[in-house]
Each structure stands twice: as C-alpha cells, then as structure tokens.
Amino acid sequence: PTARVARLDRDISETKKGAAVLEGMRDGTIDILVGTQMVTKGHDFPNVTLVGVVNADASLSLPEFRAAERAFQLLVQVAGRAGRRDRPGKVIVQTYAPEHPAIRFAQKHDVRGFLEFERNDRRDAGYPPFRRLALIRVDALDLKVAEDTAQRLAQLARDTPAGLSDQVEVLGPTPAPLARLRGRFRFRVLLRAMERGPLRSVLGALERSLADFDRRVRIVLDVDPVGMM
C-alpha cells in the first residue's frame, strides 16, 4: 500500500508529466508503472525486476491475420523490460490460452520457432508473404449508402478480367471490426492474389471508377495493408 504508482500512456507521454514519469522510473522514485503497450518499447529501466501483462488474449483475439505476430512481439518486448542489468527478472502473463503458439514461443523467447510456425500458418491460410493483399475501406454517415457502395465496389472487382479469371479473389464486403467510428459506418472488401500484376489491374479499374460514386462516401484503396481494422 505504500508503493509509489505512476501511469504512462499516450495522453501522458505527450505532456511534460511523461518525461517526469520516465525519470522517476530511472531514479527509483516510482515503484510501480502502469501503462499501455507503449511502455514496452525503447525504455531502459535498470531497476525493474517484475513485469506483469494483463489480459494478453486481447491482442490475440483481434480479427486480423497479424494478431499472433503482434502479440508475440509485444510479449517479447515487454519481457525485455525486466532484469536489464545484473538483477534477475520475472515476467507474469495473464492468459486463458497458455498453449497458444504466440504465448508458448514468447515464454521460451524462441523467435526462430515462432517465425517458422507463423510462416507455415500463413502459407496454409493464404496470407502474406505468400499472397498479395489490398483492402478497400468504405465509410459514410449513412449505413445504407456505405453498404451499397461496398457491395458495388466488390462487384466491380469481380467483373474485371482479372477477377473473372480467378486471379484475384474478392472477399466481402463485410462490416469492419470497428463497424462504426466517429459516427461513420465502415465496411471493407479484401482483394487477394498470388501476383501483384492482376491485383494492380483490378485496383486500376476501381480507381478509374471512383468519380462515379456518391461524394458522401469515403473510399480508400489500401495496398499491402499494415492494419486490417
């Protein structure tokens, strides 16, 4: 109960208080730091001997193919905050899925093992680096307008020569994982292909048609998307 506790997240880090929190961790005037994922990256706290990860499953359950990779990366990074000098460290991870490969390999700090597992998984499921992706993002204030636009874009993609020849797989449209954000309804269509050429052909046809769509709709063609949300 006498521990000195501080918080660090994006809101605090962008103020003068953020620098004071980091300095307090380094000079020992803060005993416990509670923070978001940003505390895992780039900080050297020599006195930290215990790290706790609350609800590691949150990142594993995101509906996107890089979820396991990001969870593994986060766990390995946060584990590196404990025991930075000659003092041993301990990491405690809260999870309902201790046998998940991302957690199992992170527990052993086995980067090579996780890489091999994830490569095989992505090859079987048809995701990068074995397929090329493009994500069509659609959002509008009106639900029907957004959904109709996404349907029309998906059909246009399927009707292109590359789409008709099965060189480009068209998945969707579906509501985005965050189906409504800042009052706008969001949909997405995923394009998947073995080679860039056919994918580029479909995207070119879609881009040329954008002037014909409702101006109230925002349409983004995201090639090699980093985030699927």
Short mmCIF file of C-alpha atoms in Angstrom, two decimals:
data_model
loop_
_atom_site.label_atom_id
_atom_site.label_comp_id
_atom_site.label_asym_id
_atom_site.label_seq_id
_atom_site.Cartn_x
_atom_site.Cartn_y
_atom_site.Cartn_z
CA PRO A 1 0.00 0.00 0.00
CA THR A 2 2.94 2.37 0.35
CA ALA A 3 4.16 1.78 -3.23
CA ARG A 4 4.51 4.88 -5.37
CA VAL A 5 2.46 4.28 -8.52
CA ALA A 6 2.54 6.19 -11.82
CA ARG A 7 0.75 5.84 -15.13
CA LEU A 8 2.12 6.14 -18.64
CA ASP A 9 0.02 6.19 -21.81
CA ARG A 10 -0.16 8.25 -24.99
CA ASP A 11 -2.07 11.12 -23.34
CA ILE A 12 0.52 11.48 -20.59
CA SER A 13 3.59 10.88 -22.74
CA GLU A 14 2.76 13.92 -24.89
CA THR A 15 2.92 16.23 -21.86
CA LYS A 16 5.72 17.32 -19.51
CA LYS A 17 4.43 14.80 -17.00
CA GLY A 18 5.53 11.97 -19.31
CA ALA A 19 9.19 12.93 -19.02
CA ALA A 20 8.85 13.16 -15.23
CA VAL A 21 7.37 9.65 -15.08
CA LEU A 22 10.25 8.19 -17.10
CA GLU A 23 12.78 9.99 -14.92
CA GLY A 24 11.03 8.70 -11.80
CA MET A 25 11.34 5.13 -13.05
CA ARG A 26 15.02 5.60 -13.68
CA ASP A 27 15.90 7.24 -10.36
CA GLY A 28 13.72 4.92 -8.25
CA THR A 29 11.15 7.45 -7.00
CA ILE A 30 8.42 5.41 -8.72
CA ASP A 31 7.89 1.79 -7.63
CA ILE A 32 5.13 0.63 -9.98
CA LEU A 33 4.43 1.82 -13.51
CA VAL A 34 1.04 1.04 -15.03
CA GLY A 35 0.84 1.65 -18.75
CA THR A 36 -0.32 0.75 -22.22
CA GLN A 37 1.71 -1.06 -24.88
CA MET A 38 3.94 1.97 -25.31
CA VAL A 39 5.84 1.16 -22.09
CA THR A 40 7.24 -1.97 -23.76
CA LYS A 41 9.27 -0.20 -26.44
CA GLY A 42 12.55 1.62 -26.25
CA HIS A 43 12.74 2.23 -22.49
CA ASP A 44 15.62 1.12 -20.30
CA PHE A 45 14.58 0.85 -16.65
CA PRO A 46 17.55 -0.77 -14.85
CA ASN A 47 15.73 -1.39 -11.56
CA VAL A 48 12.71 -3.25 -12.94
CA THR A 49 12.66 -6.90 -11.84
CA LEU A 50 8.98 -7.77 -12.35
CA VAL A 51 6.71 -7.24 -15.36
CA GLY A 52 3.03 -8.21 -15.48
CA VAL A 53 0.93 -8.46 -18.65
CA VAL A 54 -2.82 -8.20 -18.01
CA ASN A 55 -5.15 -9.99 -20.44
CA ALA A 56 -2.66 -10.95 -23.12
CA ASP A 57 -5.55 -12.55 -25.02
CA ALA A 58 -6.89 -9.12 -26.02
CA SER A 59 -4.30 -8.80 -28.79
CA LEU A 60 -4.65 -12.45 -29.81
CA SER A 61 -8.38 -12.13 -30.45
CA LEU A 62 -8.20 -9.22 -32.90
CA PRO A 63 -9.76 -10.15 -36.27
CA GLU A 64 -6.63 -9.73 -38.32
CA PHE A 65 -4.01 -12.13 -39.65
CA ARG A 66 -1.11 -10.39 -37.89
CA ALA A 67 -2.66 -10.76 -34.42
CA ALA A 68 -0.38 -13.60 -33.30
CA GLU A 69 2.71 -11.85 -34.67
CA ARG A 70 1.91 -8.65 -32.81
CA ALA A 71 1.08 -10.46 -29.58
CA PHE A 72 4.37 -12.38 -29.76
CA GLN A 73 6.30 -9.19 -30.50
CA LEU A 74 4.66 -7.38 -27.59
CA LEU A 75 5.34 -10.18 -25.10
CA VAL A 76 8.99 -10.49 -26.14
CA GLN A 77 9.44 -6.72 -25.91
CA VAL A 78 7.78 -6.37 -22.53
CA ALA A 79 9.75 -9.32 -21.16
CA GLY A 80 12.89 -7.40 -22.07
CA ARG A 81 11.97 -4.65 -19.59
CA ALA A 82 12.64 -6.98 -16.61
CA GLY A 83 16.14 -7.86 -15.46
CA ARG A 84 18.01 -5.34 -17.61
CA ARG A 85 21.19 -5.30 -15.55
CA ASP A 86 22.70 -7.91 -13.20
CA ARG A 87 19.45 -8.39 -11.26
CA PRO A 88 17.26 -11.31 -12.41
CA GLY A 89 13.78 -10.52 -13.72
CA LYS A 90 10.42 -12.26 -13.79
CA VAL A 91 7.52 -11.87 -16.23
CA ILE A 92 3.94 -12.90 -15.38
CA VAL A 93 1.44 -13.18 -18.24
CA GLN A 94 -2.31 -13.45 -17.64
CA THR A 95 -3.95 -15.57 -20.34
CA TYR A 96 -6.77 -18.03 -20.93
CA ALA A 97 -4.77 -19.58 -23.77
CA PRO A 98 -1.35 -20.55 -22.39
CA GLU A 99 -0.90 -23.10 -25.20
CA HIS A 100 -1.33 -20.52 -27.96
CA PRO A 101 1.83 -20.55 -30.14
CA ALA A 102 2.43 -16.81 -29.67
CA ILE A 103 2.49 -17.21 -25.89
CA ARG A 104 4.29 -20.54 -25.88
CA PHE A 105 7.12 -19.32 -28.11
CA ALA A 106 7.34 -15.98 -26.27
CA GLN A 107 7.68 -17.85 -22.98
CA LYS A 108 10.81 -19.52 -24.37
CA HIS A 109 11.91 -16.36 -26.21
CA ASP A 110 12.03 -18.58 -29.29
CA VAL A 111 11.91 -16.13 -32.19
CA ARG A 112 13.02 -18.66 -34.79
CA GLY A 113 10.42 -21.21 -33.65
CA PHE A 114 7.60 -18.69 -33.82
CA LEU A 115 8.73 -17.47 -37.24
CA GLU A 116 8.64 -21.00 -38.65
CA PHE A 117 5.21 -21.71 -37.16
CA GLU A 118 3.74 -18.43 -38.40
CA ARG A 119 5.17 -18.87 -41.90
CA ASN A 120 3.52 -22.28 -42.22
CA ASP A 121 0.24 -20.94 -40.85
CA ARG A 122 0.19 -18.02 -43.29
CA ARG A 123 1.07 -20.26 -46.22
CA ASP A 124 -1.86 -22.58 -45.42
CA ALA A 125 -4.29 -19.68 -44.93
CA GLY A 126 -3.15 -17.72 -47.98
CA TYR A 127 -1.79 -14.56 -46.35
CA PRO A 128 1.40 -12.52 -46.83
CA PRO A 129 4.17 -13.12 -47.57
CA PHE A 130 2.62 -15.87 -49.73
CA ARG A 131 -0.23 -13.77 -51.17
CA ARG A 132 -0.66 -10.11 -52.10
CA LEU A 133 -3.43 -8.14 -50.43
CA ALA A 134 -5.34 -4.94 -50.98
CA LEU A 135 -8.04 -3.66 -48.65
CA ILE A 136 -10.88 -1.44 -49.85
CA ARG A 137 -12.10 0.69 -46.95
CA VAL A 138 -15.50 2.37 -47.22
CA ASP A 139 -17.17 4.65 -44.67
CA ALA A 140 -20.13 7.05 -44.66
CA LEU A 141 -22.53 8.70 -42.23
CA ASP A 142 -25.42 6.71 -43.72
CA LEU A 143 -25.35 2.93 -43.16
CA LYS A 144 -27.14 2.00 -46.40
CA VAL A 145 -25.00 4.33 -48.51
CA ALA A 146 -21.82 2.80 -47.08
CA GLU A 147 -23.04 -0.78 -47.50
CA ASP A 148 -24.34 -0.24 -51.05
CA THR A 149 -21.05 1.37 -52.06
CA ALA A 150 -19.05 -1.54 -50.67
CA GLN A 151 -21.31 -4.01 -52.50
CA ARG A 152 -20.87 -2.13 -55.75
CA LEU A 153 -17.08 -1.98 -55.40
CA ALA A 154 -16.90 -5.71 -54.66
CA GLN A 155 -18.98 -6.49 -57.75
CA LEU A 156 -16.86 -4.20 -59.92
CA ALA A 157 -13.75 -6.04 -58.72
CA ARG A 158 -15.32 -9.40 -59.54
CA ASP A 159 -16.35 -8.18 -63.01
CA THR A 160 -12.83 -7.12 -64.06
CA PRO A 161 -10.89 -9.51 -66.34
CA ALA A 162 -8.53 -10.46 -63.51
CA GLY A 163 -11.46 -11.07 -61.16
CA LEU A 164 -13.33 -13.15 -63.72
CA SER A 165 -10.25 -15.29 -64.34
CA ASP A 166 -9.92 -16.13 -60.62
CA GLN A 167 -6.52 -14.47 -60.48
CA VAL A 168 -7.88 -12.09 -57.86
CA GLU A 169 -10.04 -13.37 -55.03
CA VAL A 170 -12.66 -10.89 -53.79
CA LEU A 171 -13.77 -11.34 -50.17
CA GLY A 172 -16.66 -9.33 -48.79
CA PRO A 173 -17.94 -6.81 -48.31
CA THR A 174 -18.22 -7.16 -44.55
CA PRO A 175 -18.62 -4.63 -41.75
CA ALA A 176 -15.24 -3.54 -40.43
CA PRO A 177 -14.23 -4.88 -36.98
CA LEU A 178 -14.93 -1.36 -35.72
CA ALA A 179 -18.22 -1.16 -37.58
CA ARG A 180 -18.88 2.45 -36.57
CA LEU A 181 -16.26 5.04 -35.74
CA ARG A 182 -16.78 8.74 -35.08
CA GLY A 183 -20.35 8.45 -36.32
CA ARG A 184 -19.41 6.84 -39.65
CA PHE A 185 -20.40 3.31 -40.73
CA ARG A 186 -17.47 1.29 -42.02
CA PHE A 187 -17.21 -1.62 -44.49
CA ARG A 188 -14.32 -3.34 -46.18
CA VAL A 189 -13.59 -5.56 -49.17
CA LEU A 190 -10.44 -7.70 -49.29
CA LEU A 191 -8.66 -8.47 -52.56
CA ARG A 192 -6.18 -11.34 -52.58
CA ALA A 193 -3.89 -12.57 -55.37
CA MET A 194 -0.76 -14.63 -55.92
CA GLU A 195 0.90 -11.90 -58.01
CA ARG A 196 0.93 -8.10 -57.97
CA GLY A 197 0.06 -7.71 -61.68
CA PRO A 198 -3.55 -8.97 -61.58
CA LEU A 199 -4.14 -7.18 -58.29
CA ARG A 200 -2.86 -3.93 -59.77
CA SER A 201 -5.16 -4.41 -62.77
CA VAL A 202 -8.26 -4.70 -60.57
CA LEU A 203 -7.23 -1.73 -58.42
CA GLY A 204 -6.64 0.38 -61.52
CA ALA A 205 -10.17 -0.36 -62.77
CA LEU A 206 -11.62 0.52 -59.38
CA GLU A 207 -9.64 3.74 -59.16
CA ARG A 208 -10.89 4.88 -62.56
CA SER A 209 -14.48 4.33 -61.43
CA LEU A 210 -14.27 6.30 -58.16
CA ALA A 211 -15.51 9.55 -59.73
CA ASP A 212 -18.88 7.86 -60.35
CA PHE A 213 -19.53 7.14 -56.66
CA ASP A 214 -21.53 9.12 -54.12
CA ARG A 215 -19.42 12.02 -52.84
CA ARG A 216 -20.72 11.40 -49.32
CA VAL A 217 -18.73 8.15 -49.17
CA ARG A 218 -15.04 7.95 -48.30
CA ILE A 219 -13.25 5.20 -50.26
CA VAL A 220 -9.65 4.17 -49.60
CA LEU A 221 -7.69 1.60 -51.63
CA ASP A 222 -5.04 0.30 -49.22
CA VAL A 223 -2.36 -1.83 -50.93
CA ASP A 224 -0.34 -4.17 -48.67
CA PRO A 225 -2.34 -3.03 -45.62
CA VAL A 226 -0.42 -2.89 -42.36
CA GLY A 227 -3.62 -2.91 -40.28
CA MET A 228 -6.86 -4.68 -41.13
CA MET A 229 -9.11 -2.92 -38.62
#
